[in-house]
C-alpha positions as a Markdown table, in Angstrom:
| # | Residue | x | y | z |
|---|---|---|---|---|
| 1 | Met | 21.9 | -22.9 | -7.8 |
| 2 | Ile | 20.3 | -20.1 | -9.9 |
| 3 | Ser | 22.6 | -17.1 | -9.8 |
| 4 | Arg | 21.0 | -14.4 | -7.8 |
| 5 | Arg | 22.6 | -11.8 | -10.1 |
| 6 | Arg | 20.8 | -13.4 | -13.0 |
| 7 | Leu | 17.6 | -13.6 | -11.1 |
| 8 | Leu | 17.8 | -9.9 | -10.3 |
| 9 | Gln | 18.6 | -8.7 | -13.9 |
| 10 | Gly | 15.2 | -7.3 | -14.2 |
| 11 | Thr | 13.5 | -10.0 | -16.2 |
| 12 | Leu | 10.0 | -11.3 | -15.7 |
| 13 | Ala | 11.1 | -14.9 | -15.2 |
| 14 | Ala | 13.9 | -14.0 | -12.9 |
| 15 | Thr | 11.9 | -11.9 | -10.5 |
| 16 | Ala | 9.2 | -14.5 | -10.3 |
| 17 | Ala | 11.6 | -17.0 | -8.7 |
| 18 | Ile | 13.3 | -14.9 | -6.0 |
| 19 | Pro | 11.0 | -15.3 | -3.0 |
| 20 | Leu | 9.7 | -18.7 | -3.6 |
| 21 | Leu | 12.6 | -21.1 | -3.1 |
| 22 | Ser | 13.7 | -22.1 | 0.3 |
| 23 | Ser | 16.3 | -20.0 | 2.2 |
| 24 | Glu | 19.0 | -22.4 | 1.0 |
| 25 | Phe | 18.5 | -21.3 | -2.6 |
| 26 | Ala | 17.1 | -17.8 | -2.4 |
| 27 | Arg | 18.0 | -16.0 | 0.8 |
| 28 | Gly | 21.6 | -17.0 | 1.5 |
| 29 | Asp | 22.3 | -16.9 | 5.2 |
| 30 | Glu | 19.0 | -15.3 | 6.2 |
| 31 | Ser | 17.2 | -17.7 | 8.6 |
| 32 | Thr | 14.0 | -15.7 | 8.9 |
| 33 | Ala | 11.8 | -13.8 | 6.4 |
| 34 | Pro | 12.3 | -10.1 | 6.4 |
| 35 | Lys | 9.8 | -7.6 | 7.9 |
| 36 | Arg | 7.9 | -5.4 | 5.5 |
| 37 | Phe | 6.0 | -2.1 | 5.9 |
| 38 | Val | 3.0 | -1.1 | 3.8 |
| 39 | Val | 1.0 | 2.1 | 3.9 |
| 40 | Phe | -2.5 | 2.1 | 2.5 |
| 41 | Tyr | -3.9 | 5.6 | 2.2 |
| 42 | Thr | -7.6 | 6.5 | 1.4 |
| 43 | Pro | -9.0 | 10.0 | 1.3 |
| 44 | Asn | -11.8 | 12.0 | 3.0 |
| 45 | Gly | -11.9 | 10.5 | 6.5 |
| 46 | Thr | -14.8 | 8.3 | 7.6 |
| 47 | Leu | -18.1 | 8.1 | 9.4 |
| 48 | Glu | -17.1 | 7.2 | 12.9 |
| 49 | Ser | -20.3 | 5.5 | 13.9 |
| 50 | Glu | -20.0 | 3.1 | 11.0 |
| 51 | Trp | -16.3 | 2.6 | 11.1 |
| 52 | Met | -15.5 | 2.1 | 14.8 |
| 53 | Pro | -15.6 | -1.5 | 16.1 |
| 54 | Arg | -17.9 | -2.3 | 19.0 |
| 55 | Gly | -17.0 | -4.4 | 22.0 |
| 56 | Thr | -14.0 | -5.2 | 24.1 |
| 57 | Glu | -10.4 | -5.8 | 23.3 |
| 58 | Thr | -10.8 | -9.5 | 22.4 |
| 59 | Asn | -14.5 | -9.7 | 22.0 |
| 60 | Phe | -15.5 | -7.1 | 19.3 |
| 61 | Thr | -17.3 | -6.8 | 16.1 |
| 62 | Leu | -16.1 | -4.7 | 13.2 |
| 63 | Gly | -18.1 | -1.7 | 12.1 |
| 64 | Pro | -20.1 | -1.9 | 8.9 |
| 65 | Leu | -17.5 | 0.0 | 6.9 |
| 66 | Leu | -14.9 | -2.5 | 8.0 |
| 67 | Ala | -17.1 | -5.6 | 7.2 |
| 68 | Pro | -15.0 | -6.5 | 4.1 |
| 69 | Leu | -12.0 | -7.1 | 6.5 |
| 70 | Glu | -13.8 | -9.7 | 8.5 |
| 71 | Pro | -11.8 | -12.6 | 6.9 |
| 72 | Phe | -8.7 | -11.0 | 8.4 |
| 73 | Lys | -10.1 | -10.1 | 11.8 |
| 74 | Ser | -7.5 | -12.3 | 13.6 |
| 75 | Lys | -4.7 | -10.3 | 11.9 |
| 76 | Leu | -6.1 | -6.8 | 12.6 |
| 77 | Leu | -5.5 | -4.1 | 15.2 |
| 78 | Pro | -8.1 | -1.3 | 14.8 |
| 79 | Phe | -7.7 | 1.7 | 17.1 |
| 80 | Arg | -9.9 | 4.1 | 19.0 |
| 81 | Gly | -8.5 | 7.2 | 20.7 |
| 82 | Ile | -5.5 | 8.2 | 18.5 |
| 83 | Asn | -5.2 | 11.9 | 17.9 |
| 84 | Met | -3.1 | 14.0 | 15.5 |
| 85 | Asp | -2.4 | 16.8 | 17.9 |
| 86 | Val | 0.8 | 17.7 | 16.1 |
| 87 | Val | -1.4 | 19.3 | 13.4 |
| 88 | Val | -4.6 | 20.1 | 15.2 |
| 89 | Asn | -3.9 | 23.7 | 16.2 |
| 90 | Ser | -1.8 | 24.7 | 13.2 |
| 91 | Asn | -3.0 | 27.7 | 11.3 |
| 92 | Ile | -1.3 | 26.5 | 8.1 |
| 93 | Gly | -3.4 | 24.8 | 5.5 |
| 94 | Ser | -6.8 | 23.2 | 5.8 |
| 95 | Glu | -7.5 | 20.1 | 8.0 |
| 96 | His | -7.2 | 18.0 | 4.8 |
| 97 | Ala | -3.8 | 19.4 | 4.0 |
| 98 | Arg | -2.5 | 19.4 | 7.6 |
| 99 | Gly | -3.7 | 15.8 | 8.0 |
| 100 | Ile | -2.1 | 14.3 | 4.9 |
| 101 | Gly | 1.1 | 16.3 | 5.4 |
| 102 | Gly | 1.4 | 15.0 | 9.0 |
| 103 | Leu | 0.2 | 11.4 | 8.4 |
| 104 | Leu | 3.6 | 9.8 | 8.0 |
| 105 | Thr | 5.8 | 12.6 | 9.1 |
| 106 | Gly | 4.4 | 13.4 | 12.5 |
| 107 | Arg | 5.1 | 17.1 | 11.8 |
| 108 | Ala | 3.2 | 20.2 | 10.8 |
| 109 | Leu | 3.2 | 21.9 | 7.4 |
| 110 | Leu | 5.6 | 24.6 | 6.3 |
| 111 | Arg | 4.0 | 27.8 | 5.1 |
| 112 | Gly | 3.4 | 28.0 | 1.4 |
| 113 | Asn | 0.9 | 29.1 | -1.3 |
| 114 | Phe | -1.0 | 25.8 | -2.0 |
| 115 | Arg | -4.8 | 26.1 | -1.8 |
| 116 | Ser | -6.7 | 23.6 | 0.3 |
| 117 | Phe | -10.3 | 23.9 | 1.2 |
| 118 | Asn | -10.6 | 27.6 | 2.0 |
| 119 | Ser | -6.9 | 27.9 | 2.9 |
| 120 | Ser | -4.2 | 29.3 | 0.6 |
| 121 | Asn | -1.1 | 29.2 | 2.8 |
| 122 | Ala | -0.3 | 25.5 | 2.9 |
| 123 | Gly | 3.2 | 24.3 | 2.1 |
| 124 | Trp | 4.9 | 20.9 | 2.2 |
| 125 | Ser | 5.5 | 18.9 | 5.3 |
| 126 | Ser | 8.4 | 19.8 | 7.6 |
| 127 | Gly | 9.8 | 16.3 | 8.2 |
| 128 | Ile | 10.8 | 13.0 | 6.7 |
| 129 | Ser | 8.0 | 10.4 | 6.4 |
| 130 | Leu | 8.2 | 7.0 | 8.2 |
| 131 | Asp | 8.7 | 5.0 | 5.1 |
| 132 | Gln | 11.7 | 7.0 | 4.1 |
| 133 | His | 13.1 | 7.0 | 7.6 |
| 134 | Leu | 12.9 | 3.2 | 7.8 |
| 135 | Ala | 14.7 | 2.9 | 4.4 |
| 136 | Lys | 17.4 | 5.4 | 5.5 |
| 137 | Thr | 17.8 | 3.8 | 9.0 |
| 138 | Leu | 17.5 | 0.1 | 8.1 |
| 139 | Asn | 19.0 | 0.3 | 4.6 |
| 140 | Pro | 17.4 | -2.9 | 3.4 |
| 141 | Ala | 19.4 | -5.0 | 0.9 |
| 142 | Thr | 16.8 | -4.7 | -1.9 |
| 143 | Leu | 16.9 | -3.3 | -5.4 |
| 144 | Phe | 14.4 | -0.6 | -4.5 |
| 145 | Arg | 14.7 | 1.0 | -1.0 |
| 146 | Thr | 11.0 | 2.0 | -1.2 |
| 147 | Leu | 8.2 | 1.8 | -3.7 |
| 148 | Glu | 5.6 | 4.7 | -3.8 |
| 149 | Leu | 2.5 | 3.8 | -5.8 |
| 150 | Gly | -0.5 | 5.9 | -6.6 |
| 151 | Val | -4.0 | 5.2 | -7.9 |
| 152 | Gln | -5.3 | 8.3 | -9.8 |
| 153 | Val | -3.6 | 10.7 | -7.4 |
| 154 | Arg | -3.5 | 13.5 | -9.9 |
| 155 | Asp | -3.0 | 16.4 | -7.4 |
| 156 | Ala | 0.7 | 17.5 | -7.4 |
| 157 | Glu | 0.5 | 19.8 | -4.4 |
| 158 | Val | 0.5 | 19.0 | -0.7 |
| 159 | Arg | -2.9 | 17.3 | -0.9 |
| 160 | Gly | -1.4 | 14.7 | -3.2 |
| 161 | Arg | 1.7 | 13.7 | -1.3 |
| 162 | Ile | 2.2 | 11.3 | 1.7 |
| 163 | Cys | 5.9 | 10.6 | 1.4 |
| 164 | Tyr | 8.8 | 12.9 | 2.2 |
| 165 | Ala | 12.6 | 12.5 | 1.9 |
| 166 | Gly | 12.9 | 15.4 | 4.4 |
| 167 | Pro | 11.5 | 18.8 | 5.2 |
| 168 | Asp | 10.1 | 20.4 | 2.0 |
| 169 | Gln | 11.0 | 17.3 | 0.0 |
| 170 | Pro | 7.9 | 15.5 | -1.2 |
| 171 | Ile | 8.1 | 12.2 | -3.2 |
| 172 | Pro | 5.6 | 11.8 | -5.9 |
| 173 | Pro | 4.0 | 8.3 | -6.3 |
| 174 | Arg | 4.1 | 6.2 | -9.5 |
| 175 | Glu | 0.6 | 6.5 | -10.9 |
| 176 | Asp | 1.1 | 4.5 | -14.1 |
| 177 | Pro | 1.0 | 0.7 | -13.7 |
| 178 | Tyr | 2.8 | 0.3 | -17.0 |
| 179 | Asp | 5.7 | 2.4 | -15.6 |
| 180 | Thr | 5.6 | 0.4 | -12.4 |
| 181 | Phe | 5.8 | -2.9 | -14.3 |
| 182 | Ala | 8.7 | -1.6 | -16.3 |
| 183 | Gln | 10.6 | -0.5 | -13.3 |
| 184 | Leu | 10.0 | -3.6 | -11.3 |
| 185 | Phe | 10.2 | -6.3 | -13.9 |
| 186 | Ala | 11.8 | -4.5 | -16.9 |
| 187 | Ala | 9.3 | -6.3 | -19.2 |
| 188 | Ala | 6.6 | -3.7 | -19.7 |
| 189 | Pro | 4.8 | -3.8 | -23.0 |
| 190 | Pro | 5.9 | -1.0 | -25.3 |
| 191 | Asp | 3.8 | 1.9 | -26.4 |
| 192 | Gln | 2.0 | 1.5 | -29.6 |
| 193 | Gly | 4.9 | 0.5 | -31.8 |
| 194 | Gly | 3.3 | -1.8 | -34.3 |
| 195 | Ala | 4.2 | -5.4 | -35.2 |
| 196 | Asp | 8.0 | -4.7 | -35.2 |
| 197 | Ala | 7.9 | -3.6 | -31.5 |
| 198 | Leu | 5.9 | -6.7 | -30.6 |
| 199 | Asp | 8.2 | -9.0 | -32.4 |
| 200 | Arg | 11.2 | -7.4 | -30.6 |
| 201 | Leu | 9.5 | -7.8 | -27.3 |
| 202 | Arg | 8.7 | -11.5 | -27.9 |
| 203 | Ala | 12.2 | -12.2 | -29.0 |
| 204 | Gln | 13.7 | -10.4 | -26.0 |
| 205 | Arg | 11.5 | -12.4 | -23.6 |
| 206 | Arg | 12.1 | -15.6 | -25.3 |
| 207 | Thr | 15.9 | -15.0 | -25.0 |
| 208 | Val | 15.5 | -14.3 | -21.3 |
| 209 | Phe | 13.6 | -17.5 | -20.7 |
| 210 | Asp | 16.0 | -19.5 | -22.8 |
| 211 | Leu | 19.0 | -18.2 | -20.8 |
| 212 | Leu | 17.3 | -19.3 | -17.6 |
| 213 | Arg | 16.0 | -22.6 | -18.8 |
| 214 | Glu | 19.0 | -24.6 | -17.9 |
| 215 | Asp | 19.4 | -22.9 | -14.5 |
| 216 | Ile | 15.8 | -23.5 | -13.6 |
| 217 | Ala | 15.9 | -27.1 | -14.8 |
| 218 | Asp | 18.9 | -27.7 | -12.6 |
| 219 | Val | 17.4 | -26.2 | -9.5 |
| 220 | Arg | 13.9 | -27.7 | -9.6 |
| 221 | Pro | 14.9 | -31.3 | -8.8 |
| 222 | Arg | 16.7 | -30.0 | -5.7 |
| 223 | Ile | 13.9 | -28.1 | -4.1 |
| 224 | Gly | 10.8 | -29.4 | -2.4 |
| 225 | Ala | 7.5 | -30.0 | -3.9 |
| 226 | Glu | 6.0 | -27.1 | -1.9 |
| 227 | Asp | 8.7 | -24.7 | -3.4 |
| 228 | Arg | 8.0 | -25.9 | -6.9 |
| 229 | Ile | 4.2 | -25.2 | -6.4 |
| 230 | Lys | 4.9 | -21.8 | -5.1 |
| 231 | Leu | 7.4 | -21.1 | -7.9 |
| 232 | Asp | 4.8 | -22.0 | -10.5 |
| 233 | Ala | 2.0 | -20.1 | -8.8 |
| 234 | His | 4.0 | -17.0 | -8.5 |
| 235 | Met | 5.3 | -17.1 | -12.1 |
| 236 | Gln | 1.7 | -17.4 | -13.2 |
| 237 | Ala | 0.7 | -14.4 | -11.0 |
| 238 | Ile | 3.3 | -12.2 | -12.7 |
| 239 | Arg | 2.2 | -13.3 | -16.1 |
| 240 | Asp | -1.4 | -12.6 | -15.2 |
| 241 | Ile | -0.4 | -9.0 | -14.4 |
| 242 | Glu | 1.4 | -8.8 | -17.7 |
| 243 | Gly | -1.7 | -10.1 | -19.4 |
| 244 | Arg | -4.0 | -7.4 | -17.9 |
| 245 | Leu | -1.4 | -4.7 | -18.7 |
| 246 | Ala | -1.5 | -6.0 | -22.3 |
| 247 | Gly | -5.2 | -5.3 | -22.6 |
| 248 | Gly | -6.8 | -8.5 | -21.3 |
| 249 | Gly | -5.0 | -11.1 | -23.3 |
| 250 | Thr | -5.1 | -14.5 | -21.9 |
| 251 | Ser | -2.1 | -16.2 | -20.3 |
| 252 | Pro | -1.1 | -19.8 | -20.5 |
| 253 | Thr | -2.7 | -22.0 | -17.8 |
| 254 | Thr | 0.6 | -23.6 | -17.0 |
| 255 | Pro | 3.8 | -21.6 | -16.7 |
| 256 | Thr | 6.7 | -22.9 | -18.8 |
| 257 | Thr | 10.3 | -21.9 | -19.3 |
| 258 | Thr | 9.6 | -20.5 | -22.8 |
| 259 | Cys | 7.8 | -17.2 | -23.2 |
| 260 | Thr | 4.6 | -16.7 | -25.2 |
| 261 | Pro | 3.5 | -13.1 | -24.4 |
| 262 | Pro | -0.2 | -12.3 | -24.8 |
| 263 | Ala | -1.3 | -10.1 | -27.6 |
| 264 | Leu | -1.1 | -6.5 | -26.8 |
| 265 | Gly | -4.3 | -4.5 | -26.7 |
| 266 | Glu | -5.1 | -0.9 | -25.9 |
| 267 | Arg | -3.7 | 0.6 | -22.7 |
| 268 | Ile | -6.0 | 1.4 | -19.8 |
| 269 | Asp | -7.0 | 5.1 | -19.8 |
| 270 | Leu | -5.5 | 6.3 | -16.6 |
| 271 | Ser | -7.6 | 9.5 | -16.6 |
| 272 | Asp | -10.9 | 7.8 | -16.6 |
| 273 | Asp | -12.5 | 7.5 | -13.2 |
| 274 | Ala | -14.3 | 4.4 | -14.3 |
| 275 | Asn | -10.9 | 2.6 | -14.5 |
| 276 | Met | -9.9 | 3.2 | -10.9 |
| 277 | Pro | -10.7 | -0.5 | -9.9 |
| 278 | Ala | -8.5 | -1.9 | -12.7 |
| 279 | Ile | -5.7 | 0.5 | -12.0 |
| 280 | Gly | -5.8 | -0.1 | -8.3 |
| 281 | Lys | -5.8 | -3.9 | -8.7 |
| 282 | Leu | -2.7 | -3.7 | -11.0 |
| 283 | Gln | -0.9 | -1.6 | -8.5 |
| 284 | Met | -1.8 | -3.8 | -5.6 |
| 285 | Asp | -0.8 | -7.0 | -7.4 |
| 286 | Met | 2.6 | -5.5 | -8.3 |
| 287 | Ala | 3.1 | -4.2 | -4.8 |
| 288 | Ala | 2.5 | -7.7 | -3.4 |
| 289 | Ala | 4.8 | -9.2 | -6.1 |
| 290 | Ala | 7.5 | -6.7 | -5.3 |
| 291 | Leu | 7.4 | -7.6 | -1.6 |
| 292 | Ala | 7.3 | -11.3 | -2.3 |
| 293 | Cys | 10.2 | -11.0 | -4.7 |
| 294 | Asp | 12.1 | -9.0 | -2.1 |
| 295 | Leu | 12.6 | -6.2 | -4.6 |
| 296 | Thr | 11.5 | -3.9 | -1.8 |
| 297 | Arg | 10.3 | -4.1 | 1.8 |
| 298 | Ile | 8.6 | -0.8 | 2.1 |
| 299 | Val | 5.6 | 0.2 | -0.1 |
| 300 | Thr | 3.1 | 3.0 | 0.0 |
| 301 | Ile | -0.2 | 2.8 | -1.9 |
| 302 | Gln | -2.1 | 6.1 | -2.2 |
| 303 | Trp | -5.6 | 6.2 | -3.5 |
| 304 | Ser | -6.5 | 9.7 | -4.9 |
| 305 | Tyr | -5.6 | 12.7 | -2.8 |
| 306 | Ala | -6.8 | 14.5 | 0.4 |
| 307 | Glu | -10.1 | 16.3 | -0.2 |
| 308 | Ser | -10.6 | 14.1 | -3.1 |
| 309 | Glu | -13.3 | 15.0 | -5.6 |
| 310 | His | -13.0 | 11.6 | -7.4 |
| 311 | Leu | -16.0 | 10.2 | -9.2 |
| 312 | Tyr | -17.2 | 6.6 | -8.6 |
| 313 | Pro | -19.2 | 5.8 | -11.7 |
| 314 | Phe | -18.5 | 2.0 | -11.2 |
| 315 | Leu | -20.6 | 2.4 | -8.0 |
| 316 | Asn | -23.4 | 4.2 | -9.9 |
| 317 | Leu | -22.7 | 7.4 | -8.0 |
| 318 | Arg | -23.0 | 10.8 | -9.6 |
| 319 | Gly | -21.6 | 13.2 | -7.1 |
| 320 | Asn | -17.9 | 13.5 | -6.3 |
| 321 | His | -16.3 | 12.0 | -3.2 |
| 322 | His | -15.7 | 15.3 | -1.3 |
| 323 | Ala | -19.2 | 16.6 | -2.0 |
| 324 | Ile | -20.8 | 13.3 | -0.9 |
| 325 | Ser | -18.6 | 13.4 | 2.3 |
| 326 | His | -20.5 | 16.6 | 3.4 |
| 327 | Gln | -24.0 | 15.4 | 2.3 |
| 328 | Trp | -25.2 | 14.0 | 5.6 |
| 329 | Asp | -28.8 | 13.3 | 4.8 |
| 330 | Thr | -29.9 | 9.7 | 4.5 |
| 331 | Gln | -28.9 | 9.5 | 0.8 |
| 332 | Gly | -25.5 | 11.1 | 1.4 |
| 333 | Lys | -24.6 | 8.8 | 4.2 |
| 334 | Ala | -25.6 | 5.8 | 2.1 |
| 335 | Gln | -23.4 | 7.0 | -0.8 |
| 336 | Tyr | -20.5 | 7.8 | 1.4 |
| 337 | Ser | -20.8 | 4.3 | 3.0 |
| 338 | Met | -20.7 | 2.7 | -0.4 |
| 339 | Ile | -17.5 | 4.5 | -1.3 |
| 340 | His | -15.8 | 3.6 | 2.0 |
| 341 | Thr | -17.0 | 0.0 | 2.0 |
| 342 | Trp | -15.5 | -0.3 | -1.5 |
| 343 | Leu | -12.2 | 1.1 | -0.3 |
| 344 | Ala | -12.2 | -1.4 | 2.5 |
| 345 | Glu | -12.8 | -4.1 | -0.1 |
| 346 | Gln | -9.6 | -2.9 | -1.9 |
| 347 | Leu | -7.6 | -3.3 | 1.3 |
| 348 | Ala | -9.1 | -6.7 | 1.8 |
| 349 | Tyr | -7.9 | -7.7 | -1.7 |
| 350 | Leu | -4.4 | -6.5 | -0.9 |
| 351 | Leu | -4.4 | -8.4 | 2.5 |
| 352 | Gly | -5.6 | -11.5 | 0.7 |
| 353 | Lys | -2.7 | -11.2 | -1.8 |
| 354 | Leu | -0.1 | -10.8 | 0.9 |
| 355 | Asp | -1.7 | -13.7 | 2.9 |
| 356 | Ser | -1.5 | -16.0 | -0.1 |
| 357 | Tyr | 2.3 | -16.1 | 0.0 |
| 358 | Ala | 3.6 | -18.7 | 2.4 |
| 359 | Glu | 6.9 | -18.0 | 4.3 |
| 360 | Gly | 7.7 | -20.9 | 6.4 |
| 361 | Asp | 4.9 | -21.3 | 9.0 |
| 362 | Arg | 3.8 | -17.7 | 8.4 |
| 363 | Thr | 2.6 | -15.7 | 5.4 |
| 364 | Leu | 3.9 | -12.6 | 3.8 |
| 365 | Leu | 1.0 | -10.7 | 5.6 |
| 366 | Asp | 2.2 | -12.1 | 8.9 |
| 367 | Asn | 5.7 | -10.7 | 8.3 |
| 368 | Thr | 4.3 | -7.3 | 7.2 |
| 369 | Val | 2.7 | -4.5 | 9.1 |
| 370 | Val | 0.1 | -2.7 | 7.0 |
| 371 | Leu | -1.0 | 0.8 | 8.2 |
| 372 | Trp | -4.4 | 2.0 | 6.9 |
| 373 | Val | -4.7 | 5.8 | 7.2 |
| 374 | Thr | -6.8 | 8.7 | 6.1 |
| 375 | Glu | -6.1 | 12.4 | 6.6 |
| 376 | Ile | -9.1 | 13.4 | 8.8 |
| 377 | Ser | -11.5 | 11.4 | 11.0 |
| 378 | Glu | -15.2 | 12.4 | 11.0 |
| 379 | Ser | -15.5 | 14.0 | 7.6 |
| 380 | Thr | -18.3 | 16.5 | 8.3 |
| 381 | Gln | -16.3 | 18.0 | 11.1 |
| 382 | His | -12.9 | 17.9 | 9.5 |
| 383 | Ala | -11.7 | 16.4 | 12.7 |
| 384 | Leu | -8.1 | 15.4 | 13.4 |
| 385 | Thr | -8.8 | 13.5 | 16.6 |
| 386 | Asn | -9.9 | 9.9 | 17.2 |
| 387 | Met | -8.4 | 9.0 | 13.8 |
| 388 | Pro | -9.7 | 5.8 | 12.0 |
| 389 | Phe | -6.3 | 4.1 | 11.9 |
| 390 | Leu | -5.9 | 0.3 | 11.6 |
| 391 | Leu | -2.9 | -2.1 | 11.5 |
| 392 | Ala | -2.9 | -5.5 | 9.7 |
| 393 | Gly | -0.2 | -8.1 | 10.0 |
| 394 | Ser | 2.1 | -8.6 | 13.0 |
| 395 | Ala | 5.5 | -7.5 | 11.6 |
| 396 | Gly | 6.8 | -11.0 | 12.0 |
| 397 | Gly | 5.1 | -11.7 | 15.3 |
| 398 | Val | 5.9 | -8.4 | 17.0 |
| 399 | Phe | 2.2 | -7.3 | 17.3 |
| 400 | Arg | -0.5 | -9.3 | 19.0 |
| 401 | Thr | -3.3 | -9.0 | 16.5 |
| 402 | Gly | -6.9 | -9.9 | 16.5 |
| 403 | Arg | -7.7 | -7.2 | 19.1 |
| 404 | Phe | -9.5 | -3.8 | 19.3 |
| 405 | Ile | -7.2 | -1.3 | 20.9 |
| 406 | Asp | -9.5 | 1.3 | 22.6 |
| 407 | Tyr | -7.4 | 3.9 | 24.5 |
| 408 | Leu | -10.6 | 5.7 | 25.5 |
| 409 | Ala | -12.2 | 2.7 | 27.3 |
| 410 | Asn | -12.9 | 3.0 | 31.0 |
| 411 | Gly | -12.1 | 6.7 | 31.0 |
| 412 | Gly | -8.7 | 6.3 | 29.3 |
| 413 | Ser | -6.8 | 9.1 | 27.7 |
| 414 | Pro | -6.1 | 9.5 | 23.9 |
| 415 | Arg | -2.7 | 8.7 | 22.5 |
| 416 | Gln | -0.7 | 10.5 | 19.8 |
| 417 | His | -0.3 | 9.3 | 16.3 |
| 418 | Asn | 3.4 | 10.2 | 16.4 |
| 419 | Asp | 3.7 | 7.3 | 18.9 |
| 420 | Leu | 1.9 | 5.0 | 16.6 |
| 421 | Leu | 4.5 | 5.8 | 13.9 |
| 422 | Leu | 7.3 | 5.3 | 16.5 |
| 423 | Thr | 5.8 | 1.9 | 17.5 |
| 424 | Ile | 5.9 | 0.7 | 13.9 |
| 425 | Ala | 9.5 | 2.0 | 13.5 |
| 426 | Asn | 10.5 | 0.0 | 16.6 |
| 427 | Ala | 8.7 | -3.1 | 15.3 |
| 428 | Met | 10.6 | -2.9 | 12.0 |
| 429 | Gly | 13.9 | -2.8 | 13.9 |
| 430 | Thr | 14.9 | 0.8 | 14.7 |
| 431 | Asn | 16.0 | 2.1 | 18.1 |
| 432 | Asp | 14.2 | 5.4 | 17.9 |
| 433 | Thr | 12.8 | 6.9 | 21.1 |
| 434 | Thr | 10.7 | 9.5 | 19.3 |
| 435 | Phe | 9.4 | 10.1 | 15.8 |
| 436 | Gly | 8.4 | 13.4 | 14.2 |
| 437 | Asp | 7.9 | 16.4 | 16.4 |
| 438 | Pro | 9.3 | 15.2 | 19.8 |
| 439 | Glu | 6.8 | 17.4 | 21.6 |
| 440 | Phe | 4.1 | 15.0 | 20.5 |
| 441 | Ser | 6.0 | 11.8 | 20.8 |
| 442 | Ser | 6.6 | 10.3 | 24.3 |
| 443 | Gly | 7.2 | 6.6 | 23.6 |
| 444 | Pro | 5.8 | 3.5 | 21.9 |
| 445 | Leu | 2.1 | 2.8 | 22.3 |
| 446 | Pro | 1.3 | 0.4 | 25.1 |
| 447 | Gly | -0.5 | -2.9 | 24.7 |
| 448 | Leu | 0.4 | -3.8 | 21.1 |
| 449 | Thr | 3.3 | -6.3 | 21.6 |
């Protein structure tokens, strides 16, 4: 049996093997796969008429902006009729700031001096975010309690934070995929250090693989063919990430127990808007690998910041995202739809990665609940009601997916987003009866389990 201590020593080869062997070898006494929680944040709301599904609970079609998620329709729970009343009537901060501050905390902003869309009195959120609450309450036995990732977030004020350790305690995301790789796998390529640095890196990795060679050779004959295939595939996936981080060098087609790192090239320019797709893909790949390796069970992925003025040159657009979100002539709507369809494509990519990992008769996606959120709903109105929220994955079978949950159907009443957060917390295993501001939390949402 491969020593779990050795597997967790932070090496590329070690972490590749953790989730892929059967429970007898990799998970000790655990009989079922763990549940995971992922937050996928995108900025600047949506166009409700193009986002909202149409139809009934079980017979519905996804809106045009959700079309990229069609392959995962049976694993989705899109919502209609969820409000963020906890921040609707606050006079602190703009709707963008209030929305992002309350997204995962279910609480209003504290007063401060951050500027946010014609407001200059915004502070940090006044509560702990759901991801940190889950980590604190469940205390998962992973190397990293949580993993906060960002894709060109840039803003360091309230508009750029979704995670909080507590009131007035924002947690910045990791925006550098090289840093992410170093932290997760302790094998990141060095900065430009010349041939000597590259030689040291190669020698270090070769030593790592040599140390593991005998252990791996001993285990492989004692695991099933399916586990061996998954082991090989996952090792290759990690090496592909390394190859892209190294500037596009090619990786061997067949993983081996000796290490031949790709040639290092120039680092990706993290400040160039044109590199957003490449940076985002790296962060999503490493998020999926970290979850599959059981390095963490709680991940947040934040694209840009609330009120984002990001440029999208790779979509051949000239205006910035926020300006386009208020340009509601025919051209503006078309450009806005292009951006948000592309963001849905990124979520589809992440769901595909999670769904590619088999865990018994389920997949990693099945054992995860992914929450897709944005800070406002209809962008032209800066609305904080009827939020375009969506779940993917069933949290290990807790949620009945493949349904459109419309709380406004047949004259129904809206529900509070605090109770959506509470429902997720309960699905993950907590005994909470409220979450966030208790005035806006009355119990788990009905009809999801």
